[in-house]
Coordinates of C-alpha atoms in Angstrom, one line a residue:
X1173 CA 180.3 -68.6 -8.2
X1174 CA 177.1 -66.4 -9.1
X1175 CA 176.1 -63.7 -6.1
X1176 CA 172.8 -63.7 -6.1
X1177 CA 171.6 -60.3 -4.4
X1178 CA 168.4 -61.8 -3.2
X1179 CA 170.3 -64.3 -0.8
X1180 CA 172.8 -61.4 0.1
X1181 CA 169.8 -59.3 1.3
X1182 CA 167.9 -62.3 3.5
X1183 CA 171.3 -62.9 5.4
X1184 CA 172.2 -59.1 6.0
X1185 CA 167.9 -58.5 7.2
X1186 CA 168.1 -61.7 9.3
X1187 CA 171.3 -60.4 11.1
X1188 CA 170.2 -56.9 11.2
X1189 CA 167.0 -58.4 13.5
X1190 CA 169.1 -60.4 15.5
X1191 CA 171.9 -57.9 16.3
X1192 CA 171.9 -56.9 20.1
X1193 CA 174.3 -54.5 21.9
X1194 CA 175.0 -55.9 25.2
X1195 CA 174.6 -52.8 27.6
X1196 CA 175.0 -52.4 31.2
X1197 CA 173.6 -49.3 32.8
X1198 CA 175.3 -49.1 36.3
X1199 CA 173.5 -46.4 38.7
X1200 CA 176.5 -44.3 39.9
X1201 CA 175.9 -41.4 42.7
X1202 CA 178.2 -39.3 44.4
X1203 CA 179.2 -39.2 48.0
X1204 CA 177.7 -35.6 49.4
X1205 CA 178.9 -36.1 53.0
X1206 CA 181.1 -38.1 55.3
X1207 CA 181.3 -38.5 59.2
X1208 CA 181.6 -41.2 61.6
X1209 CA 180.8 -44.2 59.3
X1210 CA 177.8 -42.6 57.7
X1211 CA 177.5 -41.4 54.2
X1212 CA 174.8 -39.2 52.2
X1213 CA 175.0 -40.0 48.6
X1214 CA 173.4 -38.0 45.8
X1215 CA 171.5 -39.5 42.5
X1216 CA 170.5 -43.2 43.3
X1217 CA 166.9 -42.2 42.5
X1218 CA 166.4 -46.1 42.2
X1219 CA 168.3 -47.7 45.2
X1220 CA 166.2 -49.2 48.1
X1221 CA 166.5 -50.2 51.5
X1222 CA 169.0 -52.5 52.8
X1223 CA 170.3 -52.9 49.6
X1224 CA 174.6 -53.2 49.5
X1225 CA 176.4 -50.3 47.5
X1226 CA 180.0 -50.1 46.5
X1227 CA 182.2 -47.1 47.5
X1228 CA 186.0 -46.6 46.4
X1229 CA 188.3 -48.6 48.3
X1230 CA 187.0 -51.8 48.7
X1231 CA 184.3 -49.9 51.3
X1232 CA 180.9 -51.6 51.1
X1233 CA 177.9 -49.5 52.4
X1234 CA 174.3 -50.5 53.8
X1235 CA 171.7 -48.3 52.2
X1236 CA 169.4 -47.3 55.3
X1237 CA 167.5 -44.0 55.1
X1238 CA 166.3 -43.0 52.0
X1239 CA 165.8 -39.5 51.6
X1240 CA 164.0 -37.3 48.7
X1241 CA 167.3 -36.2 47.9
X1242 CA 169.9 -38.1 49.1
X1243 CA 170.7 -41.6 50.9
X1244 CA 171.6 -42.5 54.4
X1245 CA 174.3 -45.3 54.0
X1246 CA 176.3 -47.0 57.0
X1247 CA 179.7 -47.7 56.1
X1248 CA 181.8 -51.2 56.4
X1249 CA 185.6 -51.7 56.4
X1250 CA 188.2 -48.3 56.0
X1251 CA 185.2 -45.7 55.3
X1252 CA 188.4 -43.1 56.4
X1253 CA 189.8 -43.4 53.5
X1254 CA 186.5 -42.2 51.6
X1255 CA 186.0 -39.0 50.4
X1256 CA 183.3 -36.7 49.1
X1257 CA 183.1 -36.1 45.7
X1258 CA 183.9 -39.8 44.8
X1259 CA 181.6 -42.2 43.2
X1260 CA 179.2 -45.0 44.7
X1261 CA 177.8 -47.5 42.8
X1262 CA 174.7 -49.9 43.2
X1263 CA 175.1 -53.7 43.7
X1264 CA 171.3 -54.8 43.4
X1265 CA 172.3 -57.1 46.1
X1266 CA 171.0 -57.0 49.3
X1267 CA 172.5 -57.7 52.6
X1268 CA 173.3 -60.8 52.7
X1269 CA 176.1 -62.9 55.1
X1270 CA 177.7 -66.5 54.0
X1271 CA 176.1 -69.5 56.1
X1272 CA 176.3 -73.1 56.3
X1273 CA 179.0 -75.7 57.8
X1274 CA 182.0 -74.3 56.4
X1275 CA 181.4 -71.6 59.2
X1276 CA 181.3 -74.1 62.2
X1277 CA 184.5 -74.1 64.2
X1278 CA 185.7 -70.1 63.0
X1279 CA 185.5 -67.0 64.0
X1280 CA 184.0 -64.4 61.9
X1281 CA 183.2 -60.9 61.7
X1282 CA 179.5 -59.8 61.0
X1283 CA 180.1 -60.0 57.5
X1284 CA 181.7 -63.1 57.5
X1285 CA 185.3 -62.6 56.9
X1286 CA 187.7 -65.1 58.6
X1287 CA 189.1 -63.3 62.2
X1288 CA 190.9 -66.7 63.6
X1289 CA 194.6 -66.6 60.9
X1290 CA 192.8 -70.1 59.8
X1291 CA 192.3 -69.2 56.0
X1292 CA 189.7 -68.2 53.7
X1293 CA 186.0 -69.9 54.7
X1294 CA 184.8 -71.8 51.6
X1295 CA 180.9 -70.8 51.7
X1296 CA 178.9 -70.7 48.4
X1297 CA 175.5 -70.2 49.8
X1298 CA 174.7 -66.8 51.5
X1299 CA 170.9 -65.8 53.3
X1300 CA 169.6 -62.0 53.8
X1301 CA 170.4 -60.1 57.1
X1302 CA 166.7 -59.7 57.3
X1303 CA 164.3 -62.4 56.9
X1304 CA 160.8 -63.0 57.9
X1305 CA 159.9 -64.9 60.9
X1306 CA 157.9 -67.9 60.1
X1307 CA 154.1 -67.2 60.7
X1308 CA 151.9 -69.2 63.3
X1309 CA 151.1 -72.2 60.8
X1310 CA 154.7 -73.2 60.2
X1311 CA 155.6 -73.3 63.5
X1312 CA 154.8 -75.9 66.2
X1313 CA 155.3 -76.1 70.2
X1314 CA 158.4 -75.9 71.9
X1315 CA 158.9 -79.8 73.0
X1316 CA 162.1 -81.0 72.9
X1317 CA 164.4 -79.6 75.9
X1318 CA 167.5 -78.0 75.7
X1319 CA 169.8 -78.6 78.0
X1320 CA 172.0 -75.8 79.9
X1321 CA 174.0 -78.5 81.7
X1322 CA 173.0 -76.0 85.0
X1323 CA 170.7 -78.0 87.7
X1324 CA 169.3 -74.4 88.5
X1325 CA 167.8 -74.1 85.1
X1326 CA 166.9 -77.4 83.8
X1327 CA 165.3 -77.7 87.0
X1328 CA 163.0 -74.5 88.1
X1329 CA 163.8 -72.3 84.5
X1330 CA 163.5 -74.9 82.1
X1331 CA 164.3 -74.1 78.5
X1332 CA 163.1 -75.5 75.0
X1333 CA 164.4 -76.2 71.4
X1334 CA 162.5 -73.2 69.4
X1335 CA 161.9 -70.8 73.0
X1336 CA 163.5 -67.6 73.1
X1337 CA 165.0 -67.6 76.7
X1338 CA 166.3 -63.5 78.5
X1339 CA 169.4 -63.9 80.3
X1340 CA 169.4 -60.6 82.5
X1341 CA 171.5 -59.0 85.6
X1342 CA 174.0 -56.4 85.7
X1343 CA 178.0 -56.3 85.1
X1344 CA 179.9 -59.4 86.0
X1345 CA 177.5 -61.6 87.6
X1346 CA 177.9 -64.9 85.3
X1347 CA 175.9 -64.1 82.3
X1348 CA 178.3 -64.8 79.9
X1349 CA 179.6 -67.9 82.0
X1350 CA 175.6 -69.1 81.8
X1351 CA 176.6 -69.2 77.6
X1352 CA 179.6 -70.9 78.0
X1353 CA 178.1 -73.5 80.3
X1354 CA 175.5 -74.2 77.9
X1355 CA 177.8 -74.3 75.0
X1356 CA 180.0 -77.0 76.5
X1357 CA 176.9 -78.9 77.0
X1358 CA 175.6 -79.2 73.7
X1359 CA 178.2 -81.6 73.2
X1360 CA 177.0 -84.5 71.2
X1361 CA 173.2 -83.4 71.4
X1362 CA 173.4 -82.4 67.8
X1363 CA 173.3 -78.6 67.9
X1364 CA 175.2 -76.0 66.0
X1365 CA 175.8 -73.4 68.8
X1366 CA 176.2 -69.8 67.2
X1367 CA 177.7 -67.2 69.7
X1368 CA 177.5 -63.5 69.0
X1369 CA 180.0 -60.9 70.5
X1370 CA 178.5 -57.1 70.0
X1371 CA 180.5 -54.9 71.8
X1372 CA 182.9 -57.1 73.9
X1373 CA 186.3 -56.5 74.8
X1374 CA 188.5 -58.5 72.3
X1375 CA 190.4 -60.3 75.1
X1376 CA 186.8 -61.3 76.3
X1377 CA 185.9 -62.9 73.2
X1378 CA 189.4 -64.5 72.6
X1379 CA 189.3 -66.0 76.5
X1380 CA 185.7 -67.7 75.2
X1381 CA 187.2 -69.3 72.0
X1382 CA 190.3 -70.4 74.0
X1383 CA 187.9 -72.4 76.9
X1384 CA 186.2 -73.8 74.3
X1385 CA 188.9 -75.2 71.8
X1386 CA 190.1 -76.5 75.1
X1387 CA 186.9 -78.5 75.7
X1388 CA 186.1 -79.2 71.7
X1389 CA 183.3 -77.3 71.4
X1390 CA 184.3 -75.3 68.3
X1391 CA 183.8 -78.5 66.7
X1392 CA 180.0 -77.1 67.0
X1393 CA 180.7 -73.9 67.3
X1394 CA 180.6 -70.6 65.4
X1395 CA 181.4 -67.1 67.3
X1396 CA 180.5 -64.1 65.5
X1397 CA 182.4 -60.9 67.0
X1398 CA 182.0 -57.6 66.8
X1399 CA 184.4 -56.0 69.4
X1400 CA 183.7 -52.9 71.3
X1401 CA 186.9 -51.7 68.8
X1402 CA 184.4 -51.8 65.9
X1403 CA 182.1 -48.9 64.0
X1404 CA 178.4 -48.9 65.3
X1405 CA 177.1 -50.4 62.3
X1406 CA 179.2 -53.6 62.3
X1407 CA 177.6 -53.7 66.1
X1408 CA 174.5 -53.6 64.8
X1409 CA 174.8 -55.9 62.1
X1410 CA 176.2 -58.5 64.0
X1411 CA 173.1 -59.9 66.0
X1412 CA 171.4 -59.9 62.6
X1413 CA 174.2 -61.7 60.7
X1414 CA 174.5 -64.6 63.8
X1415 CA 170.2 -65.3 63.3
X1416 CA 170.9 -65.7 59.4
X1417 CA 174.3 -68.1 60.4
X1418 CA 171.5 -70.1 62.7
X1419 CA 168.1 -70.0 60.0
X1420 CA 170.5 -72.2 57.9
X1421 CA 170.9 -74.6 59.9
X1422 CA 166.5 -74.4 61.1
X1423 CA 165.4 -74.3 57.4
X1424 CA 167.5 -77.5 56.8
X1425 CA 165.8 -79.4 59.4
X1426 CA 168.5 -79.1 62.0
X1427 CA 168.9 -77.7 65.2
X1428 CA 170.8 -74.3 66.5
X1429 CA 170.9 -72.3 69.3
X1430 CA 172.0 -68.5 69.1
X1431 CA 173.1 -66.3 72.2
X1432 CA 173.6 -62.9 71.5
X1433 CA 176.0 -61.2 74.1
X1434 CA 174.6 -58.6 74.6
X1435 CA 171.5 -56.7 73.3
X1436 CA 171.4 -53.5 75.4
X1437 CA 175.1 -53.1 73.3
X1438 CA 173.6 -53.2 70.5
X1439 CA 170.6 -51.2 71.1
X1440 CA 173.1 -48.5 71.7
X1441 CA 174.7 -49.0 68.6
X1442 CA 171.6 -49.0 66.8
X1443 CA 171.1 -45.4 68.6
X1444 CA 174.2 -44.1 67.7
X1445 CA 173.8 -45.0 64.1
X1446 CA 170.1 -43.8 63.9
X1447 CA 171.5 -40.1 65.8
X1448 CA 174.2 -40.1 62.8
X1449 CA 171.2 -40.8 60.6
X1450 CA 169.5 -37.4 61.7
X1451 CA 166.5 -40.0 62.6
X1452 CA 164.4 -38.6 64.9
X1453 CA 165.2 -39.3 68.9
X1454 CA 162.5 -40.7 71.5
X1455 CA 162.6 -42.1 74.8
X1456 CA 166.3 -42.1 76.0
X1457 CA 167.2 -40.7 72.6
X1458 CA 167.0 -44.5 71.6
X1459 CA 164.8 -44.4 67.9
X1460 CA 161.5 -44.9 67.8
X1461 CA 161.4 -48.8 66.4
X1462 CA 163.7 -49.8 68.8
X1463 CA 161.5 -52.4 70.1
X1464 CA 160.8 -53.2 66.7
X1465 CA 165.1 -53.8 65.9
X1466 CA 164.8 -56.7 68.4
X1467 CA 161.6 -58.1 68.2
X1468 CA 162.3 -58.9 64.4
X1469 CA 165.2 -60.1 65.6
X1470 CA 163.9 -62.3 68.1
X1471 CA 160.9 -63.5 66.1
X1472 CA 162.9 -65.6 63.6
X1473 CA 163.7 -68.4 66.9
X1474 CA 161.1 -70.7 66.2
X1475 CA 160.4 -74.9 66.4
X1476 CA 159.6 -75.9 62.7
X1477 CA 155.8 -78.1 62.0
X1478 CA 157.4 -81.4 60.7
X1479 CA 156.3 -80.7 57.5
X1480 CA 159.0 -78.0 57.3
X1481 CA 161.7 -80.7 58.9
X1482 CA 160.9 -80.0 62.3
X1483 CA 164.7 -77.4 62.7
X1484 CA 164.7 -75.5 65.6
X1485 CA 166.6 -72.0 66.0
X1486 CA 166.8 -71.2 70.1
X1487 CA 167.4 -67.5 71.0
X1488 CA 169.5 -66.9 74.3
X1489 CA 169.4 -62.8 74.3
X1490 CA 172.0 -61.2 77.4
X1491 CA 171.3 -57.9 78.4
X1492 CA 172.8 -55.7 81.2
X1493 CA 170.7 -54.1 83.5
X1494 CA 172.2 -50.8 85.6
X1495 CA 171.9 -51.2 89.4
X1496 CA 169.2 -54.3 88.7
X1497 CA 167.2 -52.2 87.2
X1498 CA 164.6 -54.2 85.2
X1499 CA 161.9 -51.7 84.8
X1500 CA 164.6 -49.8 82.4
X1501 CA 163.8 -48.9 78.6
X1502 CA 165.6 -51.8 76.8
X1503 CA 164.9 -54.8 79.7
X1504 CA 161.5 -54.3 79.4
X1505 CA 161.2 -54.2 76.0
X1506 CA 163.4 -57.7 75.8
X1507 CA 161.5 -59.5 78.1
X1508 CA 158.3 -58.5 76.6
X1509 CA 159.2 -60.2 73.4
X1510 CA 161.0 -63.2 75.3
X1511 CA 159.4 -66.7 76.3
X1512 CA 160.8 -66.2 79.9
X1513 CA 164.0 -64.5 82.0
X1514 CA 166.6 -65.6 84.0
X1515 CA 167.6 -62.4 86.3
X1516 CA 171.1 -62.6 87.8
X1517 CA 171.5 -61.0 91.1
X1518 CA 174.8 -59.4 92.5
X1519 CA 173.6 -59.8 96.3
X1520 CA 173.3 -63.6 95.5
X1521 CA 176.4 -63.6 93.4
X1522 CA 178.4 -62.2 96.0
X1523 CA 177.1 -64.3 98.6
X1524 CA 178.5 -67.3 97.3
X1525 CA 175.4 -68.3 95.3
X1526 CA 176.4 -69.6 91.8
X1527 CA 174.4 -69.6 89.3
X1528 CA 173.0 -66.5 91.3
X1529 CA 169.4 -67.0 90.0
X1530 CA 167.3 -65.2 91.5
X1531 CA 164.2 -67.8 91.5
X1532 CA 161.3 -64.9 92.1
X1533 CA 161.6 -63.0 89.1
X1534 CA 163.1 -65.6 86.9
X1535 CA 160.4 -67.6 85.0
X1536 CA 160.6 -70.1 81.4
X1537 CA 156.9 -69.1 80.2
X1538 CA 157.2 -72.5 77.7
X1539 CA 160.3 -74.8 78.8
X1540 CA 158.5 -76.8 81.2
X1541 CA 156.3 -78.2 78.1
X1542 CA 159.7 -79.6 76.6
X1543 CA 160.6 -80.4 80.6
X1544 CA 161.1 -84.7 81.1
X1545 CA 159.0 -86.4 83.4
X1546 CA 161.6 -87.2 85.3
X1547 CA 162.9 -83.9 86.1
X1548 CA 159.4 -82.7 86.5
X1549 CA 159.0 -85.2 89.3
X1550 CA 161.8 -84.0 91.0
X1551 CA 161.8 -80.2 90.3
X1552 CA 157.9 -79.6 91.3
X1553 CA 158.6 -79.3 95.1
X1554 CA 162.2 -77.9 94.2
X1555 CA 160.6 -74.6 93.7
X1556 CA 158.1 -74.6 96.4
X1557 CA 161.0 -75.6 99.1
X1558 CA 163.0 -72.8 97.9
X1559 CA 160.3 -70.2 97.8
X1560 CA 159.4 -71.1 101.5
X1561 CA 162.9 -70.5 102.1
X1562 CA 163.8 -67.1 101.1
X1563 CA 160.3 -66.4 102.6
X1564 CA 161.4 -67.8 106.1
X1565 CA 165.2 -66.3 105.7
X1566 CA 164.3 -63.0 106.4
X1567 CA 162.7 -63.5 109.8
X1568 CA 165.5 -65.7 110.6
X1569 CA 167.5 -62.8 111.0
X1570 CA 166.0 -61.7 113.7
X1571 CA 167.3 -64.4 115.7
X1572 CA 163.7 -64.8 117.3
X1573 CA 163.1 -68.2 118.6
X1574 CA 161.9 -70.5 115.6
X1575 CA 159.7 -73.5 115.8
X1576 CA 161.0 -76.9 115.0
X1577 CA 158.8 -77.2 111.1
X1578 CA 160.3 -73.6 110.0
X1579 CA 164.0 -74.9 111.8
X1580 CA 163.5 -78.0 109.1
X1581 CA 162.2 -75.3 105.9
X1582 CA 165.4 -73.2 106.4
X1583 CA 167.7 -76.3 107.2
X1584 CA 166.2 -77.7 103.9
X1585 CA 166.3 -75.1 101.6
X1586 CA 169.6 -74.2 102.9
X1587 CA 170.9 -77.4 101.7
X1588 CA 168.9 -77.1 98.3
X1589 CA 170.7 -73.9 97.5
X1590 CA 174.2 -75.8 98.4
X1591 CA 172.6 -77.8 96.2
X1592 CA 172.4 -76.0 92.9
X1593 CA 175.0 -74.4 93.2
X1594 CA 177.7 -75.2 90.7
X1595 CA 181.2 -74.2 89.8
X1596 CA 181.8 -72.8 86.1
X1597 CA 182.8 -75.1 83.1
X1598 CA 181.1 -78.3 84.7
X1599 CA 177.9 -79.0 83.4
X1600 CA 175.6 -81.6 84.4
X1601 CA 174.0 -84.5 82.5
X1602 CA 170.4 -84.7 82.7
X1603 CA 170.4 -88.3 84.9
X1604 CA 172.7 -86.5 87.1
X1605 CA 170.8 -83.4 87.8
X1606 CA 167.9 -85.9 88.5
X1607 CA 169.3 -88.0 91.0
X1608 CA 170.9 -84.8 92.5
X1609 CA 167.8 -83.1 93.0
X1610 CA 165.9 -86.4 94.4
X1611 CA 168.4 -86.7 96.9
X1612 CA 167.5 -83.0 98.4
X1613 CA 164.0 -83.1 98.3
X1614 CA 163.3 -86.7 99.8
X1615 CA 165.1 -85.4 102.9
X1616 CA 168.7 -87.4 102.6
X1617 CA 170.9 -84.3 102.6
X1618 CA 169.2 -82.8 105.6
X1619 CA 171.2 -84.7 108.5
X1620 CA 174.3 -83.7 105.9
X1621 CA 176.4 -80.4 106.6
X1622 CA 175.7 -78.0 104.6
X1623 CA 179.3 -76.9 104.0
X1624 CA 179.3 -80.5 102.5
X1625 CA 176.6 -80.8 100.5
X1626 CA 178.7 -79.6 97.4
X1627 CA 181.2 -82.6 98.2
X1628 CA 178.1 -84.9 99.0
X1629 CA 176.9 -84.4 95.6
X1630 CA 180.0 -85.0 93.4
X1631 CA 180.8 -88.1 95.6
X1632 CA 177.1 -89.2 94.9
X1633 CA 177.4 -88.9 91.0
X1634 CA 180.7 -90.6 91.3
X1635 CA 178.8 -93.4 93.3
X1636 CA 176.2 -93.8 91.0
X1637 CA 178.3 -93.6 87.8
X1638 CA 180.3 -96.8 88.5
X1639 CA 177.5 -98.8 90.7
X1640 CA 174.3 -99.7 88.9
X1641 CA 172.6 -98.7 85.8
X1642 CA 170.1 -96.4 87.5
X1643 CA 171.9 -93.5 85.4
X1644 CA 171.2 -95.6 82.4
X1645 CA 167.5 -96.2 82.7
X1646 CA 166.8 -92.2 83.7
X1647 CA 168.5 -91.8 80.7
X1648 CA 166.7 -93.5 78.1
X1649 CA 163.1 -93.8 80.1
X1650 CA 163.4 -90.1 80.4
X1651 CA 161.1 -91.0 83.5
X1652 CA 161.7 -91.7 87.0
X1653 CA 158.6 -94.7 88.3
X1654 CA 158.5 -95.5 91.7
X1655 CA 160.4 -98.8 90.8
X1656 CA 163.2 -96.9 89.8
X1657 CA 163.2 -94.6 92.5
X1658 CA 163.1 -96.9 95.2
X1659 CA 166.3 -98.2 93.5
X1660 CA 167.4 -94.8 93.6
X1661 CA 167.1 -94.3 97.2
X1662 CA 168.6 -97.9 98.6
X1663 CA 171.7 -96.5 96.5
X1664 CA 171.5 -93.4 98.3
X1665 CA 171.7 -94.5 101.7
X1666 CA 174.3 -97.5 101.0
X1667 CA 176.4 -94.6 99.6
X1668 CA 175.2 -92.2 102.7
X1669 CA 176.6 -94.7 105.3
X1670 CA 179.5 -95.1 103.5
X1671 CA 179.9 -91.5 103.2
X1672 CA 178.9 -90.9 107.3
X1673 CA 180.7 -93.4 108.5
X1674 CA 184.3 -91.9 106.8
X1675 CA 183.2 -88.4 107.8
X1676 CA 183.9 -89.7 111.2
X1677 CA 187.0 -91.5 110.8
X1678 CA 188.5 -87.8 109.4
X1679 CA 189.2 -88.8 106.1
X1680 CA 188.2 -86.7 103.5
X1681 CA 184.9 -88.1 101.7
X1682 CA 183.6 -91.4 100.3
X1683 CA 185.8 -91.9 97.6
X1684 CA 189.1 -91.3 99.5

């Protein structure tokens, strides 16, 4: 065989051109100074913001501030174990949290590791922390309720798929219990519920999972906690990292609703972080944007334009007000970027109201669009009565002699409060609230005790759930005609006498 030099010389050019080095140039810095979660790293000239970096240990960090010299980082998992001198490397990555159905039934941590013993979570698909709310053309109007299960609400407060509803009132007066409630009636409505824990007790968190195992809402459920055990930044994270959980489920044309329990915690983790930060302080040594942290937030609820798939992502924001203080830094700030508040009040609550809704103050600026006819039938005077009432309660005290029309306002609204009220954990179809409601405001609880108004009411669902179909057609007409509600009302009163005429003998209600 001949060489022919030539041929030797083609092969060696052609692999000489097409001979490549494969070369990876990782951006490596140095940790400058550690404290309370926070890092300053020197020489990642080309990092940017938000952007993942990895430390020694397993640690990840959260690029925040970045400096002319240095960069801010907030630190995730054992950041005690870091120290200075030891190298950080960029990811190119930014923050991102797994999503999708894999989640649903688990409790995670803000970034998405397992908490519940149940086992890795299989989740390929992961979105950004931060994402931009969908503009004005994408969206379309609330119109589709949503449910709390709570006649109080769905009544006088309503609230819509795509609103972004406050939940507001001070320590342990049913805030979280308003969740909960609304959780446990999501059932079957096809809604991924995502509930966010920032800054709870543990024990709190764990006694929410545990009631709702028990009812089978987990099957629906995803609870993202962030204990008051944790660093600030895994506080602040985990409002952010609940929204992306719940835009998976809006971008794919489905419905979610996201509670996050509660804001003014988080705000104060967001200020401790920014303080560590060296940011500079403002009003209440809270940071400057941080109207801006939940606004952006809050933003990202939205209903969907059908050409999008019509998803919704609902927004149920708690935060704790100080003495019922609403004119306070963070309240204000919420329920200026919030479709409406509910305000709790501890008078009320202590009183023996429950839900203690404090109708005044408490307003849904866009649920009553997505509001049925029939429970706008019944709930328009609801209000009115009630408002008439607290008006006239006040100069009942007085014990000055009251004419017989404000003696039948206060007897009325007396019996509409005993009404609404309702114990925890039992939510309320929607047929049920209706026929509820009619009964009050057409006058047949007001020859009725009100000390057994409560008992009235459950005997009267009872009643109605094994006599007739009037549940039935309130259900699927959604409306209430006059047919209907004449129906409604000879069922009432056979039920009333029934109910009367055992009061009497000393047995203990209708159903006995």
């Amino acid at each position: 065989m001949k060489l022919r030099p030539e041929e030797i010389t083609s092969i060696l050019k052609q692999q000489i051109e097409q001979y490549d080095v494969e070369t990876s140039l990782a951006e490596v810095g140095t940790v400058l100074q550690l404290g309370d979660g926070i890092a300053r790293v020197y020489g990642l000239e080309n990092c940017f913001a938000m952007e993942m970096l990895e430390f020694e240990h397993g640690v990840t960090g959260l690029a925040l501030n970045l400096e002319a010299d240095n960069v801010g980082a907030a630190l995730f998992g054992e950041w005690e174990r870091i120290e200075e001198g030891q190298p950080v490397r960029r990811t190119g990555l930014l923050a991102s949290v797994p999503v999708g159905d894999a989640l649903v039934g688990r409790i995670v941590d803000p970034l998405g590791n397992p908490l519940d013993g149940a086992g890795p979570i299989a989740s390929e698909e992961r979105r950004p922390l931060e994402f931009k709310a969908p503009g004005v053309v994408q969206r379309k109007p609330v119109s589709e309720p949503l449910q709390t299960g709570l006649k109080a609400i769905d009544s006088m407060i309503p609230i819509g798929r795509g609103q972004r509803e406050l939940i507001i009132g001070d320590r342990s007066t049913g805030k979280t219990a308003i969740l909960v409630d609304t959780i446990l009636n999501q059932r079957g409505q096809d809604v991924i519920c995502i509930y966010v824990a920032v800054g709870q007790k543990a024990s709190s968190v764990a006694q929410v999972y545990q009631r709702l195992k028990e009812a089978g809402a987990m099957d629906y459920t995803i609870i993202v906690s962030a204990p008051a055990s944790e660093a600030a930044p895994i506080k602040w994270m985990a409002p952010f990292a609940g929204c992306a959980m719940g835009e998976h489920f809006l971008y794919s044309g489905r419905h979610a609703l996201c509670m996050y329990d509660d804001l003014s915690k988080h705000a104060d983790a967001y200020r401790q972080m920014s303080l560590l930060l060296r940011r500079p302080p403002g009003r209440e040594a809270f940071p400057g944007d941080v109207f801006y942290l939940h606004s952006r937030l809050l933003e990202r609820a939205c209903k969907l334009n059908d050409d999008l798939g019509g998803g919704s992502l609902t927004a149920l924001p708690v935060i704790e007000t100080q003495a019922g203080d609403v004119s306070a830094y963070i309240p204000t700030n919420v329920i200026s970027i919030t479709d409406g508040q509910i305000f709790l009040e501890s008078d009320l609550f202590y009183s023996g109201v429950r839900p203690a809704i404090n109708v005044g103050i408490s307003v849904s600026r866009v649920g009553g669009n997505a509001q049925t006819k029939a429970m706008k039938k019944v709930a328009g005077r609801l209000r009115l009565d009630l408002a008439q009432y607290r008006n006239l309660e006040a100069f009942a005290q007085f014990g000055s002699e009251l004419d017989a029309v404000t003696q039948r306002t206060l007897a009325r609204g007396e019996r509409m409060v005993a009404s609404l009220n309702q114990p925890q954990y039992a939510p309320w179809a929607f047929e049920e609230q209706v026929a509820a409601l009619f009964a009050g405001i057409h006058g047949h609880l007001d020859d009725i005790p009100t000390a057994q108004v409560g008992r009235f009411q459950d005997e009267l669902r009872e009643h109605l759930r094994t006599e007739g179909t009037v549940y039935q057609q309130i259900r699927e007409g959604l409306d209430l005609p006059d047919e209907l509600a004449e129906r409604l009302t000879a069922e009432i009163q056979r039920f009333k006498e029934r109910f009367n005429v055992q009061e009497e003998t000393g047995l203990v209600g209708a159903s006995a």
